[in-house]
XYZ file of C-alpha atoms in Angstrom:
395
model
C 59.378 -156.764 -49.069
C 57.670 -159.720 -50.726
C 56.124 -159.658 -54.206
C 52.462 -160.585 -54.914
C 51.866 -162.573 -58.069
C 48.702 -160.643 -58.978
C 50.129 -157.208 -58.226
C 53.831 -157.376 -59.110
C 54.980 -154.108 -57.535
C 52.260 -153.449 -54.979
C 50.956 -155.734 -52.252
C 47.730 -153.733 -51.770
C 44.748 -154.790 -53.893
C 43.235 -152.075 -56.159
C 39.930 -152.023 -54.265
C 41.801 -151.589 -50.992
C 43.849 -148.771 -52.490
C 40.730 -146.873 -53.561
C 39.169 -147.525 -50.170
C 42.199 -146.132 -48.343
C 42.234 -143.095 -50.639
C 38.537 -142.486 -49.960
C 39.061 -142.705 -46.198
C 41.997 -140.301 -46.479
C 39.905 -137.834 -48.464
C 37.237 -137.873 -45.748
C 39.876 -137.284 -43.066
C 41.397 -134.432 -45.035
C 37.996 -132.755 -45.373
C 37.861 -132.322 -41.596
C 41.555 -131.617 -40.954
C 42.136 -128.388 -39.031
C 45.876 -127.773 -39.373
C 48.944 -128.712 -41.399
C 50.194 -131.156 -38.778
C 47.015 -133.215 -39.062
C 47.246 -133.112 -42.855
C 50.877 -134.243 -42.766
C 50.074 -137.244 -40.566
C 47.143 -138.267 -42.760
C 49.211 -137.910 -45.930
C 52.042 -140.080 -44.590
C 49.741 -142.803 -43.284
C 47.793 -142.885 -46.551
C 50.862 -142.939 -48.778
C 52.216 -145.867 -46.793
C 48.905 -147.725 -46.930
C 47.918 -147.337 -50.590
C 51.419 -147.724 -52.070
C 52.862 -150.188 -49.577
C 55.987 -148.017 -49.566
C 57.062 -148.129 -45.907
C 59.228 -144.993 -45.739
C 56.850 -142.054 -46.199
C 57.626 -138.453 -45.207
C 55.806 -135.128 -45.307
C 58.490 -132.483 -45.836
C 57.681 -128.933 -44.798
C 59.224 -126.228 -46.973
C 61.129 -123.559 -45.037
C 63.385 -120.672 -46.031
C 66.452 -122.864 -45.586
C 65.159 -126.082 -47.143
C 62.948 -129.057 -46.331
C 62.412 -130.578 -42.906
C 60.382 -133.649 -41.985
C 57.106 -132.794 -40.254
C 55.603 -136.307 -40.221
C 57.122 -139.718 -40.934
C 55.760 -143.250 -41.253
C 56.090 -145.717 -38.381
C 58.584 -148.011 -40.211
C 60.855 -145.027 -40.801
C 60.802 -144.063 -37.106
C 62.979 -147.105 -36.365
C 65.767 -145.396 -38.322
C 65.380 -141.857 -36.891
C 67.197 -140.946 -33.688
C 64.734 -138.233 -32.584
C 61.288 -139.661 -33.343
C 59.430 -136.878 -31.474
C 60.914 -134.227 -33.771
C 62.052 -135.871 -37.013
C 62.724 -132.443 -38.523
C 65.841 -132.183 -36.364
C 67.351 -135.158 -38.170
C 65.601 -135.470 -41.531
C 66.528 -132.331 -43.449
C 67.462 -131.345 -46.976
C 68.985 -127.954 -47.656
C 68.161 -125.717 -50.579
C 69.866 -126.968 -53.713
C 69.827 -130.624 -52.641
C 68.476 -133.338 -54.928
C 65.221 -133.467 -52.930
C 64.858 -129.697 -53.135
C 65.069 -130.027 -56.932
C 62.172 -132.495 -56.800
C 60.232 -130.048 -54.615
C 60.721 -127.301 -57.175
C 59.879 -129.541 -60.138
C 56.117 -129.188 -59.593
C 55.427 -132.735 -60.837
C 55.195 -136.206 -59.351
C 58.416 -138.133 -60.034
C 60.168 -141.434 -59.383
C 63.639 -141.297 -57.879
C 66.411 -143.806 -57.173
C 68.196 -143.148 -53.890
C 71.753 -144.079 -52.972
C 73.379 -143.826 -49.556
C 74.647 -140.297 -50.216
C 71.152 -139.059 -50.987
C 69.407 -140.701 -48.031
C 68.646 -138.536 -44.981
C 68.531 -141.530 -42.613
C 69.974 -145.015 -42.313
C 66.755 -146.589 -43.626
C 67.353 -149.169 -46.374
C 65.891 -146.750 -48.915
C 66.487 -147.448 -52.608
C 63.718 -145.565 -54.400
C 60.456 -143.743 -54.083
C 57.909 -141.273 -55.387
C 58.082 -137.524 -54.762
C 54.911 -135.402 -54.885
C 55.418 -131.599 -54.708
C 52.819 -129.683 -52.661
C 53.327 -126.150 -54.018
C 54.804 -123.771 -51.432
C 53.814 -126.047 -48.535
C 56.361 -128.795 -49.080
C 56.799 -132.275 -50.496
C 55.309 -135.724 -49.897
C 57.625 -138.694 -50.458
C 56.964 -142.434 -50.305
C 60.080 -144.610 -50.229
C 60.709 -148.302 -50.703
C 63.588 -150.695 -50.103
C 63.157 -152.086 -53.614
C 64.925 -150.859 -56.732
C 62.039 -151.515 -59.110
C 60.209 -148.511 -60.556
C 56.618 -147.863 -59.443
C 53.766 -148.787 -61.733
C 51.757 -146.180 -63.571
C 48.880 -146.881 -61.181
C 51.047 -146.222 -58.122
C 52.216 -142.953 -59.619
C 48.623 -141.947 -60.364
C 47.501 -142.803 -56.828
C 50.352 -140.780 -55.357
C 49.486 -137.872 -57.640
C 45.789 -137.986 -56.643
C 46.726 -138.096 -52.963
C 49.055 -135.145 -53.488
C 46.315 -133.091 -55.144
C 43.922 -133.852 -52.291
C 46.556 -132.919 -49.721
C 47.390 -129.678 -51.539
C 43.711 -128.736 -51.810
C 43.318 -129.313 -48.072
C 46.357 -127.206 -47.200
C 45.029 -124.353 -49.346
C 41.622 -124.646 -47.696
C 43.151 -124.532 -44.205
C 45.258 -121.507 -45.105
C 42.168 -119.675 -46.377
C 40.250 -120.539 -43.221
C 43.121 -119.406 -41.004
C 43.397 -116.132 -42.891
C 39.657 -115.564 -42.580
C 39.872 -116.295 -38.860
C 42.717 -113.791 -38.481
C 40.651 -111.204 -40.338
C 37.585 -111.920 -38.195
C 39.651 -111.689 -35.020
C 41.096 -108.365 -36.158
C 37.630 -107.072 -37.023
C 36.327 -108.243 -33.654
C 39.072 -106.324 -31.893
C 38.527 -103.224 -34.026
C 34.782 -103.448 -33.474
C 35.208 -103.692 -29.702
C 37.648 -100.789 -29.549
C 35.693 -98.499 -31.841
C 32.325 -99.225 -30.275
C 33.653 -98.836 -26.744
C 35.601 -95.639 -27.328
C 33.064 -93.956 -29.607
C 30.208 -94.812 -27.278
C 32.068 -93.177 -24.394
C 32.783 -90.047 -26.464
C 29.175 -89.799 -27.635
C 27.915 -90.136 -24.078
C 30.245 -87.303 -23.057
C 29.032 -85.106 -25.926
C 25.398 -85.795 -25.117
C 25.934 -85.157 -21.399
C 27.736 -81.862 -21.928
C 25.106 -80.742 -24.442
C 22.456 -81.421 -21.821
C 24.345 -79.232 -19.317
C 24.680 -76.443 -21.885
C 20.988 -76.588 -22.728
C 20.029 -75.106 -19.353
C 22.291 -72.116 -20.058
C 21.216 -71.374 -23.617
C 18.323 -69.739 -25.390
C 17.314 -68.726 -28.900
C 19.625 -69.849 -31.734
C 22.166 -71.248 -29.263
C 19.533 -73.556 -27.808
C 18.655 -74.768 -31.284
C 22.318 -75.599 -31.948
C 22.635 -77.451 -28.642
C 19.542 -79.512 -29.464
C 21.106 -80.285 -32.834
C 24.234 -81.565 -31.113
C 22.153 -83.804 -28.846
C 20.176 -85.206 -31.773
C 23.298 -85.863 -33.826
C 25.107 -87.605 -30.978
C 22.008 -89.677 -30.303
C 21.718 -90.692 -33.964
C 25.422 -91.561 -34.066
C 25.076 -93.749 -30.966
C 22.147 -95.608 -32.538
C 24.024 -96.070 -35.790
C 27.068 -97.337 -33.899
C 24.977 -99.951 -32.110
C 23.302 -101.038 -35.359
C 26.651 -101.230 -37.161
C 28.057 -103.355 -34.349
C 25.113 -105.751 -34.549
C 25.459 -105.890 -38.341
C 29.168 -106.699 -37.989
C 28.257 -109.573 -35.670
C 25.717 -110.861 -38.191
C 28.163 -110.647 -41.097
C 30.664 -112.821 -39.210
C 28.095 -115.564 -38.639
C 28.471 -118.782 -40.612
C 26.182 -121.130 -38.704
C 23.172 -119.752 -36.873
C 22.284 -121.332 -33.565
C 18.952 -120.248 -32.125
C 17.487 -120.960 -28.713
C 14.223 -120.247 -26.882
C 14.040 -116.549 -25.996
C 11.314 -114.973 -23.854
C 9.672 -112.317 -26.033
C 8.157 -110.185 -23.256
C 11.363 -109.037 -21.518
C 12.983 -108.188 -24.867
C 10.055 -106.018 -26.008
C 9.773 -104.361 -22.586
C 13.457 -103.458 -22.518
C 13.441 -102.076 -26.066
C 10.275 -99.986 -25.634
C 11.603 -98.536 -22.384
C 14.806 -97.477 -24.139
C 12.861 -95.937 -27.022
C 10.552 -93.916 -24.763
C 13.532 -92.727 -22.730
C 15.404 -91.655 -25.854
C 12.431 -90.064 -27.647
C 10.542 -88.352 -24.860
C 8.125 -86.657 -27.305
C 6.955 -89.985 -28.728
C 4.004 -91.966 -27.402
C 4.670 -95.708 -27.503
C 1.749 -97.989 -26.605
C 2.465 -101.600 -25.660
C 0.241 -104.459 -24.442
C -0.689 -104.259 -20.752
C 0.752 -107.714 -20.209
C 3.007 -109.882 -22.279
C 2.137 -113.546 -22.374
C 4.917 -116.010 -21.603
C 5.747 -116.506 -25.270
C 9.128 -117.996 -26.135
C 10.455 -117.833 -29.666
C 13.447 -119.248 -31.543
C 16.055 -116.483 -31.730
C 19.315 -115.370 -30.130
C 20.820 -112.436 -28.247
C 20.370 -110.095 -31.239
C 16.559 -110.269 -31.125
C 16.423 -106.899 -29.345
C 18.141 -105.342 -32.372
C 15.148 -106.353 -34.533
C 12.628 -104.443 -32.458
C 14.969 -101.572 -31.620
C 15.473 -100.810 -35.314
C 11.785 -101.194 -36.198
C 10.687 -98.922 -33.343
C 13.433 -96.382 -33.992
C 12.367 -96.124 -37.638
C 8.731 -95.723 -36.615
C 9.606 -92.749 -34.391
C 12.384 -91.099 -36.400
C 10.459 -90.967 -39.658
C 7.235 -89.718 -38.120
C 6.261 -86.144 -39.025
C 3.609 -85.858 -36.307
C 4.148 -83.357 -33.502
C 3.756 -86.229 -31.068
C 4.691 -89.452 -32.875
C 2.408 -92.328 -31.900
C 3.553 -95.946 -32.124
C 1.431 -98.955 -31.159
C 3.013 -102.346 -30.523
C 0.824 -105.452 -30.640
C 1.573 -109.152 -30.108
C -0.539 -111.973 -31.534
C 0.150 -115.550 -30.495
C -0.836 -117.782 -33.399
C 0.375 -121.101 -32.003
C 3.361 -122.158 -34.103
C 4.245 -118.519 -34.825
C 3.891 -115.166 -33.123
C 3.215 -111.882 -34.920
C 4.575 -108.611 -33.558
C 3.272 -105.473 -35.286
C 4.564 -101.933 -34.917
C 2.097 -99.348 -36.236
C 2.906 -95.627 -36.555
C 0.931 -92.550 -37.650
C 3.649 -91.101 -39.866
C 3.587 -90.292 -43.599
C 3.596 -93.940 -44.686
C 5.676 -95.730 -47.322
C 4.737 -95.872 -51.027
C 3.784 -99.334 -52.286
C 6.812 -99.536 -54.575
C 9.111 -98.965 -51.583
C 7.536 -101.400 -49.121
C 9.895 -104.302 -49.849
C 12.862 -102.229 -50.995
C 13.324 -100.687 -47.535
C 14.650 -104.037 -46.285
C 17.407 -104.212 -48.888
C 20.970 -103.235 -48.018
C 21.535 -99.523 -48.466
C 17.875 -98.786 -49.263
C 16.099 -96.165 -47.169
C 12.611 -94.903 -46.522
C 11.768 -91.965 -48.806
C 12.027 -89.509 -45.902
C 15.238 -90.971 -44.448
C 18.657 -89.339 -44.178
C 20.171 -92.500 -42.665
C 22.341 -95.256 -44.072
C 19.644 -97.817 -44.790
C 21.289 -100.567 -42.705
C 18.748 -100.721 -39.859
C 15.902 -102.451 -41.691
C 18.378 -104.521 -43.695
C 19.656 -105.853 -40.370
C 16.061 -106.563 -39.331
C 15.442 -108.610 -42.482
C 18.748 -110.475 -42.110
C 18.080 -111.459 -38.500
C 14.437 -112.429 -39.036
C 15.421 -114.594 -42.016
C 18.077 -116.278 -39.882
C 15.428 -117.017 -37.246
C 13.202 -118.644 -39.880
C 10.616 -115.875 -39.703
C 9.266 -113.137 -41.964
C 8.928 -109.351 -41.994
C 6.567 -107.218 -44.026
C 5.198 -103.684 -44.447
C 1.610 -102.518 -44.969
C -0.361 -99.308 -44.673
C -1.804 -98.155 -41.367
C -5.248 -96.556 -41.177
C -5.934 -93.700 -41.527
C -2.274 -92.891 -42.073
C 1.135 -94.318 -41.368
C 2.903 -97.659 -41.632
C 2.634 -101.088 -40.024
C 5.774 -103.204 -39.857
C 5.042 -106.828 -38.999
C 7.499 -109.418 -37.746
C 6.587 -113.122 -37.695
C 8.749 -115.407 -35.578
C 8.704 -119.130 -34.834
C 7.411 -120.180 -31.438
C 9.921 -122.248 -29.481
C 8.894 -125.848 -28.886
C 9.400 -127.739 -25.631
C 12.274 -129.671 -27.186
C 14.119 -126.563 -28.355
């Protein structure tokens, strides 16, 4: 390797070195697995140091094995598609000692130390915690400059940070996948059991009277409440796993129609009034929009002390936004509780529930870029309003 008069031990100009390091950092920020990190690390070490024989060594239980190697080194490796079969260092070897040293070092290499027939005489070793070791080798016997050592150390820190980030992301993905599976199993099985309980209670109801009938009705109500809570909890679990929200135009009418039909079927004593016709309004939302209105309507009916709970749904198209109001004739909500009911774990004063329903409503509406509020109904009761963004033609 030739020597440059301006840069005695490195042929790469300082500005080019920083540029290569910057490019590598950007690549590492988007890397998705260790293999991609290893390739980037090797290519960058070769480029910024002008040390042709670079290797990313993966740490295993038995020692170190090459996961990625530089192109110049491939000429000296018999199995280029799997360099780890040839380039290995067992526990206790000189390279393993460098791996365990936890600091960037310079090393002179003789033929006995080399893991290939490359004309390797020296290099820099950069430990990467439990993940492995990055080495950059040269065919020269001169020691690296302080700048080269610093560049290698900076690259090593960036590589290590990326590997730690990927491991965290992979662990979070495993946890999310496990939660998804648990959520599917629990919701499916519990829903089936609750449907069985509710169905058998309905059959028993025709054969009971007096106190027994009251107990059967209690069973039906409890199973119904559990089914609603299970659905809300499932929707909340979906929301909690979201990192980036993607909304799309959703037709409001069919969603409101479906939800109000379910509510009237579930609460046969309640009177739910809806507009005669829904306009063809489309709003920015997603598949969980029905959960917003289901929870608002369910709260309006459940916490109503009237003999025949009355709920009125209204829709106002205001151009860029649409307002959906749900007004009930129940006991109302004190002023000091009007905003608190949307906080996690907070409940209406008359509620025996968990307080997650309206928290889910607030979370979803915020994600859609809308707003939700509470005000008094006249002469009595509560109005819950939901404001949502109207979908544009380009949405």
